[in-house]
mmCIF file of C-alpha atoms and ligand atoms in Angstrom:
data_model
loop_
_atom_site.group_PDB
_atom_site.id
_atom_site.type_symbol
_atom_site.label_atom_id
_atom_site.label_comp_id
_atom_site.label_asym_id
_atom_site.label_seq_id
_atom_site.Cartn_x
_atom_site.Cartn_y
_atom_site.Cartn_z
ATOM 1 C CA MET N 1 -53.185 24.505 5.673
ATOM 2 C CA GLN N 2 -53.153 25.375 2.039
ATOM 3 C CA LYS N 3 -52.313 22.738 -0.542
ATOM 4 C CA HIS N 4 -48.974 24.284 -1.577
ATOM 5 C CA HIS N 5 -47.937 24.539 2.063
ATOM 6 C CA ILE N 6 -48.483 20.814 2.481
ATOM 7 C CA SER N 7 -46.397 20.006 -0.609
ATOM 8 C CA ALA N 8 -43.637 22.365 0.652
ATOM 9 C CA VAL N 9 -43.566 20.484 3.971
ATOM 10 C CA ILE N 10 -43.473 17.117 2.199
ATOM 11 C CA ILE N 11 -40.638 18.233 -0.102
ATOM 12 C CA SER N 12 -38.687 19.587 2.893
ATOM 13 C CA ILE N 13 -39.071 16.285 4.732
ATOM 14 C CA LEU N 14 -37.918 14.343 1.639
ATOM 15 C CA MET N 15 -34.918 16.655 1.243
ATOM 16 C CA LEU N 16 -34.000 16.215 4.882
ATOM 17 C CA ALA N 17 -34.263 12.439 4.517
ATOM 18 C CA ALA N 18 -31.992 12.541 1.438
ATOM 19 C CA CYS N 19 -29.456 14.670 3.378
ATOM 20 C CA VAL N 20 -29.452 12.204 6.279
ATOM 21 C CA VAL N 21 -28.905 9.207 3.970
ATOM 22 C CA ALA N 22 -26.151 11.026 2.016
ATOM 23 C CA GLY N 23 -24.531 12.285 5.227
ATOM 24 C CA VAL N 24 -24.472 8.869 6.873
ATOM 25 C CA THR N 25 -23.067 7.284 3.685
ATOM 26 C CA PHE N 26 -20.409 10.010 3.495
ATOM 27 C CA LEU N 27 -19.367 9.594 7.128
ATOM 28 C CA GLU N 28 -19.262 5.783 6.743
ATOM 29 C CA HIS N 29 -16.307 6.276 4.397
ATOM 30 C CA ARG N 30 -14.248 7.321 7.410
ATOM 31 C CA LYS N 31 -14.673 3.893 8.984
ATOM 32 C CA VAL N 32 -12.120 1.516 7.562
ATOM 33 C CA GLU N 33 -12.709 -2.194 7.152
ATOM 34 C CA PRO N 34 -11.466 -4.371 9.996
ATOM 35 C CA ILE N 35 -8.279 -6.418 9.707
ATOM 36 C CA VAL N 36 -8.328 -9.577 11.843
ATOM 37 C CA ARG N 37 -5.511 -9.920 14.361
ATOM 38 C CA GLY N 38 -3.625 -13.098 13.381
ATOM 39 C CA PRO N 39 -1.703 -15.537 15.617
ATOM 40 C CA GLY N 40 1.676 -13.780 15.283
ATOM 41 C CA VAL N 41 0.592 -10.244 16.214
ATOM 42 C CA THR N 42 1.887 -9.394 19.690
ATOM 43 C CA GLU N 43 0.875 -5.723 19.828
ATOM 44 C CA ILE N 44 -1.150 -3.155 17.856
ATOM 45 C CA VAL N 45 -0.149 0.471 18.410
ATOM 46 C CA LYS N 46 -0.694 3.767 16.672
ATOM 47 C CA LEU N 47 1.993 5.558 14.668
ATOM 48 C CA SER N 48 1.521 8.516 17.038
ATOM 49 C CA LYS N 49 3.447 6.456 19.624
ATOM 50 C CA TRP N 50 6.573 7.642 17.766
ATOM 51 C CA TYR N 51 5.293 11.090 16.839
ATOM 52 C CA PRO N 52 2.516 12.322 19.173
ATOM 53 C CA GLY N 53 1.756 15.164 16.730
ATOM 54 C CA LEU N 54 -0.248 12.627 14.702
ATOM 55 C CA GLU N 55 -2.613 11.774 17.549
ATOM 56 C CA GLY N 56 -6.264 12.311 16.650
ATOM 57 C CA THR N 57 -5.479 13.092 12.991
ATOM 58 C CA ALA N 58 -6.520 11.116 9.896
ATOM 59 C CA ALA N 59 -2.849 10.254 9.358
ATOM 60 C CA ASP N 60 -2.523 8.319 12.615
ATOM 61 C CA THR N 61 -2.473 4.699 11.523
ATOM 62 C CA ASP N 62 -2.244 1.208 13.029
ATOM 63 C CA VAL N 63 1.129 -0.460 13.414
ATOM 64 C CA TYR N 64 1.033 -4.254 13.903
ATOM 65 C CA ILE N 65 4.020 -5.639 15.786
ATOM 66 C CA PHE N 66 5.117 -9.287 15.672
ATOM 67 C CA LYS N 67 7.710 -10.054 18.342
ATOM 68 C CA GLY N 68 9.415 -13.334 17.480
ATOM 69 C CA GLU N 69 9.884 -16.256 19.857
ATOM 70 C CA ALA N 70 13.642 -15.699 19.580
ATOM 71 C CA PRO N 71 15.414 -12.326 19.307
ATOM 72 C CA GLY N 72 16.848 -11.207 15.989
ATOM 73 C CA GLY N 73 16.763 -8.449 13.404
ATOM 74 C CA SER N 74 13.831 -6.264 12.508
ATOM 75 C CA MET N 75 11.869 -5.516 9.370
ATOM 76 C CA LEU N 76 9.162 -2.993 8.471
ATOM 77 C CA VAL N 77 6.568 -3.600 5.758
ATOM 78 C CA LEU N 78 4.623 -0.607 4.447
ATOM 79 C CA GLY N 79 1.373 -1.380 2.640
ATOM 80 C CA GLY N 80 -1.054 1.259 1.409
ATOM 81 C CA THR N 81 1.471 4.013 0.762
ATOM 82 C CA HIS N 82 -0.702 4.349 -2.336
ATOM 83 C CA PRO N 83 -4.085 2.870 -1.359
ATOM 84 C CA ASN N 84 -5.151 2.462 -5.013
ATOM 85 C CA GLU N 85 -2.424 -0.171 -5.474
ATOM 86 C CA PRO N 86 -4.253 -3.152 -3.951
ATOM 87 C CA SER N 87 -1.414 -5.707 -3.856
ATOM 88 C CA GLY N 88 0.612 -3.579 -1.412
ATOM 89 C CA PHE N 89 -2.250 -3.228 1.050
ATOM 90 C CA LEU N 90 -3.456 -6.826 0.668
ATOM 91 C CA SER N 91 0.047 -8.280 1.155
ATOM 92 C CA ALA N 92 0.178 -6.406 4.462
ATOM 93 C CA VAL N 93 -3.277 -7.759 5.409
ATOM 94 C CA LEU N 94 -2.216 -11.349 4.637
ATOM 95 C CA LEU N 95 0.883 -10.870 6.797
ATOM 96 C CA ILE N 96 -1.195 -9.555 9.706
ATOM 97 C CA GLU N 97 -3.735 -12.380 9.482
ATOM 98 C CA ASN N 98 -1.270 -15.254 8.888
ATOM 99 C CA ALA N 99 2.375 -14.556 9.716
ATOM 100 C CA THR N 100 4.220 -15.701 12.820
ATOM 101 C CA MET N 101 7.793 -14.837 13.717
ATOM 102 C CA ALA N 102 10.240 -17.562 14.771
ATOM 103 C CA SER N 103 12.945 -14.936 15.279
ATOM 104 C CA GLY N 104 13.251 -11.184 14.997
ATOM 105 C CA THR N 105 10.575 -8.499 14.991
ATOM 106 C CA LEU N 106 8.212 -7.578 12.175
ATOM 107 C CA TYR N 107 6.391 -4.236 11.955
ATOM 108 C CA VAL N 108 3.526 -3.974 9.465
ATOM 109 C CA ILE N 109 1.674 -0.758 8.578
ATOM 110 C CA PRO N 110 -1.143 -1.789 6.210
ATOM 111 C CA ARG N 111 -2.471 1.746 5.657
ATOM 112 C CA ALA N 112 0.666 3.865 5.529
ATOM 113 C CA ASN N 113 -1.388 6.713 4.046
ATOM 114 C CA ASN N 114 -4.452 6.192 6.229
ATOM 115 C CA SER N 115 -6.228 9.287 4.895
ATOM 116 C CA GLY N 116 -5.857 8.059 1.294
ATOM 117 C CA PHE N 117 -8.165 5.134 2.096
ATOM 118 C CA SER N 118 -11.080 7.483 2.815
ATOM 119 C CA HIS N 119 -11.724 8.621 -0.792
ATOM 120 C CA ASN N 120 -11.305 7.745 -4.477
ATOM 121 C CA ASP N 121 -9.383 9.562 -7.196
ATOM 122 C CA PRO N 122 -11.777 11.739 -9.178
ATOM 123 C CA GLN N 123 -12.333 10.940 -12.871
ATOM 124 C CA GLU N 124 -10.619 7.544 -12.670
ATOM 125 C CA GLY N 125 -13.814 5.474 -12.663
ATOM 126 C CA ALA N 126 -12.249 3.304 -9.952
ATOM 127 C CA PRO N 127 -14.501 0.772 -8.213
ATOM 128 C CA THR N 128 -15.546 1.527 -4.611
ATOM 129 C CA GLY N 129 -13.745 -1.600 -3.495
ATOM 130 C CA TYR N 130 -13.348 -5.329 -3.959
ATOM 131 C CA HIS N 131 -14.645 -8.511 -2.327
ATOM 132 C CA PHE N 132 -13.155 -11.895 -1.511
ATOM 133 C CA THR N 133 -14.999 -15.118 -0.756
ATOM 134 C CA LEU N 134 -13.482 -16.938 2.215
ATOM 135 C CA SER N 135 -13.186 -20.689 2.819
ATOM 136 C CA ASP N 136 -16.262 -20.627 5.093
ATOM 137 C CA GLY N 137 -18.357 -18.944 2.374
ATOM 138 C CA SER N 138 -18.370 -15.511 4.044
ATOM 139 C CA THR N 139 -17.087 -12.426 2.227
ATOM 140 C CA ARG N 140 -14.648 -9.667 3.094
ATOM 141 C CA PHE N 141 -14.755 -6.240 1.472
ATOM 142 C CA PHE N 142 -11.937 -3.702 1.159
ATOM 143 C CA ARG N 143 -12.216 -0.225 -0.311
ATOM 144 C CA TYR N 144 -10.165 0.811 -3.345
ATOM 145 C CA GLY N 145 -8.850 4.136 -2.057
ATOM 146 C CA SER N 146 -6.882 6.929 -3.688
ATOM 147 C CA ARG N 147 -3.217 7.508 -4.489
ATOM 148 C CA ALA N 148 -3.070 10.512 -2.183
ATOM 149 C CA THR N 149 -4.167 12.073 1.102
ATOM 150 C CA ASN N 150 -7.847 13.117 1.162
ATOM 151 C CA PRO N 151 -8.261 16.873 0.426
ATOM 152 C CA ILE N 152 -10.727 16.907 3.342
ATOM 153 C CA HIS N 153 -7.710 16.334 5.580
ATOM 154 C CA GLN N 154 -5.197 18.481 3.694
ATOM 155 C CA TRP N 155 -6.254 21.382 1.533
ATOM 156 C CA PRO N 156 -5.604 23.350 -0.639
ATOM 157 C CA ASP N 157 -2.753 22.082 -2.813
ATOM 158 C CA PRO N 158 -0.134 24.665 -3.781
ATOM 159 C CA ASP N 159 0.540 25.156 -7.522
ATOM 160 C CA VAL N 160 4.007 23.731 -7.007
ATOM 161 C CA TYR N 161 5.050 21.175 -4.376
ATOM 162 C CA VAL N 162 8.467 21.922 -2.917
ATOM 163 C CA HIS N 163 10.122 18.962 -1.153
ATOM 164 C CA ALA N 164 11.217 20.517 2.122
ATOM 165 C CA ALA N 165 14.590 18.797 2.583
ATOM 166 C CA SER N 166 15.881 19.279 -0.970
ATOM 167 C CA GLY N 167 13.938 22.090 -2.638
ATOM 168 C CA GLN N 168 12.943 19.680 -5.440
ATOM 169 C CA THR N 169 9.788 20.902 -7.172
ATOM 170 C CA LEU N 170 6.904 18.763 -8.397
ATOM 171 C CA SER N 171 3.325 19.377 -9.466
ATOM 172 C CA GLY N 172 1.108 20.702 -6.672
ATOM 173 C CA ASN N 173 -0.975 17.550 -6.159
ATOM 174 C CA GLU N 174 2.170 15.635 -5.181
ATOM 175 C CA THR N 175 1.926 17.548 -1.882
ATOM 176 C CA ARG N 176 -0.525 14.813 -0.831
ATOM 177 C CA ASN N 177 1.633 11.906 -2.071
ATOM 178 C CA LEU N 178 3.110 10.101 0.949
ATOM 179 C CA ASN N 179 5.927 8.778 -1.204
ATOM 180 C CA ARG N 180 7.192 12.274 -1.996
ATOM 181 C CA GLY N 181 7.182 13.627 1.553
ATOM 182 C CA TYR N 182 9.974 11.698 3.307
ATOM 183 C CA PRO N 183 11.778 12.098 5.629
ATOM 184 C CA GLY N 184 8.910 14.385 6.697
ATOM 185 C CA ARG N 185 8.799 17.237 9.170
ATOM 186 C CA THR N 186 6.762 18.375 12.162
ATOM 187 C CA ASP N 187 5.866 21.834 10.849
ATOM 188 C CA GLY N 188 4.679 20.632 7.439
ATOM 189 C CA THR N 189 1.514 19.192 5.915
ATOM 190 C CA LEU N 190 -0.377 16.211 7.339
ATOM 191 C CA THR N 191 1.291 14.016 4.699
ATOM 192 C CA GLU N 192 4.753 15.227 5.762
ATOM 193 C CA LYS N 193 3.821 14.580 9.391
ATOM 194 C CA ALA N 194 2.888 10.968 8.534
ATOM 195 C CA CYS N 195 6.270 10.593 6.784
ATOM 196 C CA TYR N 196 7.960 12.034 9.867
ATOM 197 C CA GLY N 197 6.156 9.523 12.113
ATOM 198 C CA ILE N 198 7.350 6.575 10.015
ATOM 199 C CA THR N 199 10.920 7.917 9.946
ATOM 200 C CA GLN N 200 10.883 8.400 13.745
ATOM 201 C CA MET N 201 9.609 4.869 14.255
ATOM 202 C CA ILE N 202 12.450 3.421 12.141
ATOM 203 C CA LEU N 203 14.993 5.500 14.097
ATOM 204 C CA ALA N 204 13.584 4.641 17.534
ATOM 205 C CA GLU N 205 13.165 0.929 16.851
ATOM 206 C CA LYS N 206 16.432 0.690 14.879
ATOM 207 C CA ILE N 207 14.611 -1.184 12.111
ATOM 208 C CA GLY N 208 17.115 -3.040 9.932
ATOM 209 C CA LEU N 209 15.107 -3.339 6.717
ATOM 210 C CA SER N 210 12.162 -1.286 5.392
ATOM 211 C CA VAL N 211 10.115 -2.552 2.452
ATOM 212 C CA ASP N 212 7.524 -0.290 0.803
ATOM 213 C CA LEU N 213 4.985 -2.261 -1.286
ATOM 214 C CA HIS N 214 3.588 -0.710 -4.481
ATOM 215 C CA GLU N 215 2.059 -1.457 -7.854
ATOM 216 C CA ALA N 216 2.633 0.206 -11.206
ATOM 217 C CA SER N 217 0.790 0.316 -14.513
ATOM 218 C CA PRO N 218 2.042 -2.139 -17.177
ATOM 219 C CA GLU N 219 3.328 0.714 -19.367
ATOM 220 C CA TYR N 220 5.540 2.088 -16.556
ATOM 221 C CA PRO N 221 9.231 1.154 -16.955
ATOM 222 C CA VAL N 222 9.871 0.322 -13.268
ATOM 223 C CA ILE N 223 7.644 -2.719 -12.807
ATOM 224 C CA ASN N 224 8.002 -6.235 -11.389
ATOM 225 C CA ALA N 225 11.047 -4.719 -9.774
ATOM 226 C CA ILE N 226 12.839 -3.863 -6.552
ATOM 227 C CA VAL N 227 14.146 -0.309 -6.200
ATOM 228 C CA ALA N 228 16.944 -0.320 -3.647
ATOM 229 C CA HIS N 229 18.947 2.312 -1.768
ATOM 230 C CA GLU N 230 22.678 1.758 -2.395
ATOM 231 C CA ARG N 231 23.234 0.276 1.091
ATOM 232 C CA ALA N 232 20.408 -2.213 0.436
ATOM 233 C CA MET N 233 21.855 -3.445 -2.872
ATOM 234 C CA PRO N 234 23.743 -6.528 -1.519
ATOM 235 C CA VAL N 235 20.617 -7.829 0.242
ATOM 236 C CA ALA N 236 18.318 -6.942 -2.680
ATOM 237 C CA SER N 237 20.648 -8.752 -5.129
ATOM 238 C CA GLN N 238 20.363 -11.908 -3.031
ATOM 239 C CA VAL N 239 16.572 -11.553 -3.150
ATOM 240 C CA VAL N 240 16.586 -11.301 -6.953
ATOM 241 C CA LEU N 241 18.621 -14.530 -7.164
ATOM 242 C CA GLY N 242 16.464 -16.276 -4.566
ATOM 243 C CA LEU N 243 13.284 -15.404 -6.461
ATOM 244 C CA GLU N 244 14.878 -16.550 -9.713
ATOM 245 C CA PHE N 245 15.218 -20.035 -8.169
ATOM 246 C CA SER N 246 11.437 -19.967 -7.586
ATOM 247 C CA ASP N 247 10.882 -18.934 -11.230
ATOM 248 C CA ILE N 248 9.869 -15.399 -10.251
ATOM 249 C CA THR N 249 11.647 -12.864 -12.445
ATOM 250 C CA ILE N 250 12.178 -9.499 -10.789
ATOM 251 C CA GLY N 251 14.289 -6.514 -11.832
ATOM 252 C CA LEU N 252 16.639 -4.548 -9.574
ATOM 253 C CA GLU N 253 16.944 -0.795 -9.943
ATOM 254 C CA PRO N 254 19.199 1.549 -7.966
ATOM 255 C CA SER N 255 17.352 4.307 -6.112
ATOM 256 C CA PRO N 256 18.124 7.517 -8.057
ATOM 257 C CA LYS N 257 20.004 10.030 -5.882
ATOM 258 C CA ASN N 258 18.237 13.012 -7.453
ATOM 259 C CA LEU N 259 14.670 11.763 -7.008
ATOM 260 C CA ARG N 260 13.761 12.995 -3.561
ATOM 261 C CA GLY N 261 11.053 12.338 -1.011
ATOM 262 C CA LEU N 262 10.681 8.598 -1.723
ATOM 263 C CA THR N 263 11.075 5.803 0.823
ATOM 264 C CA HIS N 264 13.950 4.035 -0.969
ATOM 265 C CA ARG N 265 15.957 7.282 -0.995
ATOM 266 C CA GLU N 266 15.043 9.230 2.148
ATOM 267 C CA LEU N 267 14.583 6.386 4.666
ATOM 268 C CA GLY N 268 17.977 5.031 3.576
ATOM 269 C CA ASP N 269 19.601 8.480 3.895
ATOM 270 C CA ALA N 270 17.883 9.624 7.111
ATOM 271 C CA THR N 271 18.177 6.348 9.063
ATOM 272 C CA ASP N 272 20.350 3.218 9.188
ATOM 273 C CA THR N 273 17.573 1.054 7.683
ATOM 274 C CA LEU N 274 18.117 -0.735 4.389
ATOM 275 C CA ALA N 275 15.356 0.831 2.282
ATOM 276 C CA VAL N 276 13.692 -0.878 -0.669
ATOM 277 C CA LEU N 277 10.470 -0.478 -2.647
ATOM 278 C CA MET N 278 8.759 -3.129 -4.748
ATOM 279 C CA GLU N 279 6.390 -2.865 -7.712
ATOM 280 C CA THR N 280 3.960 -5.370 -9.209
ATOM 281 C CA ALA N 281 1.852 -4.994 -12.395
ATOM 282 C CA ASN N 282 -1.604 -3.498 -11.891
ATOM 283 C CA PRO N 283 -3.591 -2.768 -15.066
ATOM 284 C CA SER N 284 -6.407 -1.089 -13.089
ATOM 285 C CA GLN N 285 -4.184 1.948 -12.473
ATOM 286 C CA GLY N 286 -2.823 2.171 -16.026
ATOM 287 C CA ARG N 287 -3.623 4.787 -18.647
ATOM 288 C CA LEU N 288 -4.309 2.265 -21.419
ATOM 289 C CA ARG N 289 -6.934 0.263 -19.545
ATOM 290 C CA GLY N 290 -10.450 -0.437 -20.714
ATOM 291 C CA ARG N 291 -13.429 -0.857 -18.414
ATOM 292 C CA THR N 292 -12.383 -0.219 -14.822
ATOM 293 C CA ASP N 293 -14.184 -2.381 -12.312
ATOM 294 C CA GLU N 294 -13.658 -4.782 -9.442
ATOM 295 C CA ALA N 295 -12.821 -7.623 -11.856
ATOM 296 C CA LEU N 296 -10.013 -5.593 -13.438
ATOM 297 C CA ALA N 297 -8.528 -4.808 -10.011
ATOM 298 C CA LEU N 298 -8.607 -8.483 -8.948
ATOM 299 C CA GLU N 299 -8.192 -10.500 -12.152
ATOM 300 C CA GLY N 300 -6.035 -7.996 -14.013
ATOM 301 C CA LYS N 301 -7.329 -9.028 -17.441
ATOM 302 C CA ASP N 302 -7.663 -6.333 -20.107
ATOM 303 C CA LEU N 303 -7.971 -6.617 -23.902
ATOM 304 C CA TYR N 304 -6.412 -3.187 -24.459
ATOM 305 C CA TYR N 305 -3.307 -4.219 -22.558
ATOM 306 C CA ILE N 306 -3.019 -7.382 -24.667
ATOM 307 C CA LYS N 307 -3.091 -5.125 -27.726
ATOM 308 C CA ALA N 308 -0.525 -2.756 -26.150
ATOM 309 C CA GLN N 309 1.743 -5.749 -25.492
ATOM 310 C CA GLN N 310 1.455 -6.792 -29.154
ATOM 311 C CA LEU N 311 2.453 -3.250 -30.137
ATOM 312 C CA GLY N 312 5.520 -3.451 -27.871
ATOM 313 C CA ARG N 313 4.348 -0.718 -25.502
ATOM 314 C CA LEU N 314 4.623 -2.563 -22.178
ATOM 315 C CA TYR N 315 7.356 -3.404 -19.704
ATOM 316 C CA VAL N 316 5.763 -6.664 -18.499
ATOM 317 C CA PRO N 317 4.421 -9.620 -20.456
ATOM 318 C CA PHE N 318 0.649 -9.316 -20.909
ATOM 319 C CA ASP N 319 -1.616 -12.000 -22.357
ATOM 320 C CA GLU N 320 -5.142 -13.286 -21.709
ATOM 321 C CA LYS N 321 -4.053 -14.605 -18.286
ATOM 322 C CA GLY N 322 -3.593 -10.987 -17.159
ATOM 323 C CA HIS N 323 -2.001 -10.206 -13.778
ATOM 324 C CA SER N 324 -4.255 -11.486 -10.999
ATOM 325 C CA ILE N 325 -4.174 -10.165 -7.447
ATOM 326 C CA GLU N 326 -2.897 -13.622 -6.400
ATOM 327 C CA GLU N 327 0.073 -13.261 -8.761
ATOM 328 C CA ARG N 328 0.798 -9.721 -7.515
ATOM 329 C CA VAL N 329 0.422 -10.471 -3.797
ATOM 330 C CA GLY N 330 2.288 -13.767 -4.308
ATOM 331 C CA ARG N 331 5.239 -11.872 -5.761
ATOM 332 C CA HIS N 332 5.326 -9.412 -2.838
ATOM 333 C CA LEU N 333 5.030 -12.119 -0.178
ATOM 334 C CA SER N 334 7.644 -14.375 -1.834
ATOM 335 C CA ALA N 335 10.027 -11.424 -1.997
ATOM 336 C CA LEU N 336 9.445 -10.613 1.700
ATOM 337 C CA ILE N 337 10.365 -14.215 2.618
ATOM 338 C CA GLU N 338 13.506 -13.890 0.503
ATOM 339 C CA PHE N 339 14.332 -10.557 2.157
ATOM 340 C CA ALA N 340 14.097 -12.155 5.608
ATOM 341 C CA PHE N 341 16.334 -14.965 4.385
ATOM 342 C CA ALA N 342 18.850 -12.560 2.809
ATOM 343 C CA MET N 343 18.973 -10.363 5.948
ATOM 344 C CA SER N 344 19.606 -13.455 8.082
ATOM 345 C CA SER N 345 22.470 -14.614 5.866
ATOM 346 C CA GLU N 346 23.971 -11.092 5.609
ATOM 347 C CA TYR N 347 23.648 -10.481 9.377
ATOM 348 C CA PRO N 348 23.717 -13.975 10.987
ATOM 349 C CA ASP N 349 23.614 -12.574 14.547
ATOM 350 C CA GLN N 350 20.279 -10.821 13.724
ATOM 351 C CA PRO N 351 18.116 -13.496 12.116
ATOM 352 C CA ILE N 352 14.616 -12.752 10.804
ATOM 353 C CA GLU N 353 12.422 -15.797 10.264
ATOM 354 C CA ILE N 354 8.813 -15.407 9.137
ATOM 355 C CA ASN N 355 6.459 -18.398 9.028
ATOM 356 C CA GLY N 356 2.833 -18.933 8.082
ATOM 357 C CA ILE N 357 2.813 -16.930 4.827
ATOM 358 C CA PRO N 358 1.196 -18.796 1.911
ATOM 359 C CA ALA N 359 3.695 -19.886 -0.736
ATOM 360 C CA TYR N 360 3.327 -18.430 -4.238
ATOM 361 C CA ASP N 361 1.790 -21.606 -5.734
ATOM 362 C CA GLU N 362 -0.574 -22.126 -2.792
ATOM 363 C CA LEU N 363 -1.923 -18.616 -3.233
ATOM 364 C CA GLN N 364 -2.497 -19.151 -6.978
ATOM 365 C CA GLN N 365 -4.339 -22.422 -6.363
ATOM 366 C CA ALA N 366 -6.447 -21.580 -3.313
ATOM 367 C CA GLY N 367 -7.086 -17.897 -4.090
ATOM 368 C CA LEU N 368 -6.448 -14.938 -1.796
ATOM 369 C CA GLY N 369 -9.762 -15.345 0.054
ATOM 370 C CA ALA N 370 -8.543 -18.670 1.462
ATOM 371 C CA TYR N 371 -5.946 -16.771 3.529
ATOM 372 C CA LEU N 372 -8.268 -14.115 4.949
ATOM 373 C CA ARG N 373 -9.855 -14.789 8.320
ATOM 374 C CA PRO N 374 -13.625 -14.584 8.784
ATOM 375 C CA LEU N 375 -14.930 -11.563 10.682
ATOM 376 C CA GLN N 376 -16.425 -12.608 14.008
HETATM 377 ZN ZN1 ZN T 401 2.806 3.406 -5.715
#
């Protein structure tokens, strides 16, 4: 064999090896990190149970059901509607791994937009994911994810997104935003089908309260707030007061009637559920942020946001303490406890009692990793 033939063979083998490594790494992104089944979980089913059209698609996602010891009301918690808002997803994970139900039924969907967890937003410089150290010294990793459905699963975007039920128009990339697709439809996009599945589940299970967990950038006006459908206002007002007694300040905003496709509007209109959405402060998704890395996502400290606060540009306080993941998850979990309490006092014949969730102060002191379970 001539010399250049040998080098051609060697280069081909190296290229093939690079393709295999890149291919395996790429496909690995489709495997999501495990969530450990906690003591209160009585059943894990797929969303396709309520809409079989989702079966085998990237939008079919796990639903964790907690049937209480005593009967009562029911509550749905959506995490990961926007996967790049870590406190929503992680609050759902802490529920799954720790919560038990004394009465009523809890439904938790940690990855409401399952497809969105399989990629990152381009040009955002977001970290691949984040790690936690557990009490036994082991670590757990979770990916960062994107705001929207992966274009691999739904492509191409139209120039203009038209919300099917209302005709409302938005920019084309909102076609892949789960929180613009409700109540969903069967002959629409994958994102709309996921919305449809969640709506069907609420209808079939007659879920009394639905809480969608989010985060917002510190310069966004709706932050550290509950957005409530008009029928959910009495319960949400009780929650605001309850949190105030625990020194957690939270705003209450009415769900705008002309902003369509969002959980707090469409789930409240299309079903009997009381629909609310909650926001915490996440500098790692803001426009004013500096270096974007794992530390920013978890510790929430950023010099540029301190400066922005001094210039009066923010809607939340921001100092060198930042907004840690423990603060953000602690706010969501404390509010969920208050929601269960408020539902039980508003509808005494349908109590919802959740136990086992770390209290706000415990979470700040021990750190989030202390409430994750080791992988076997
Ligand atoms: Zn969001």
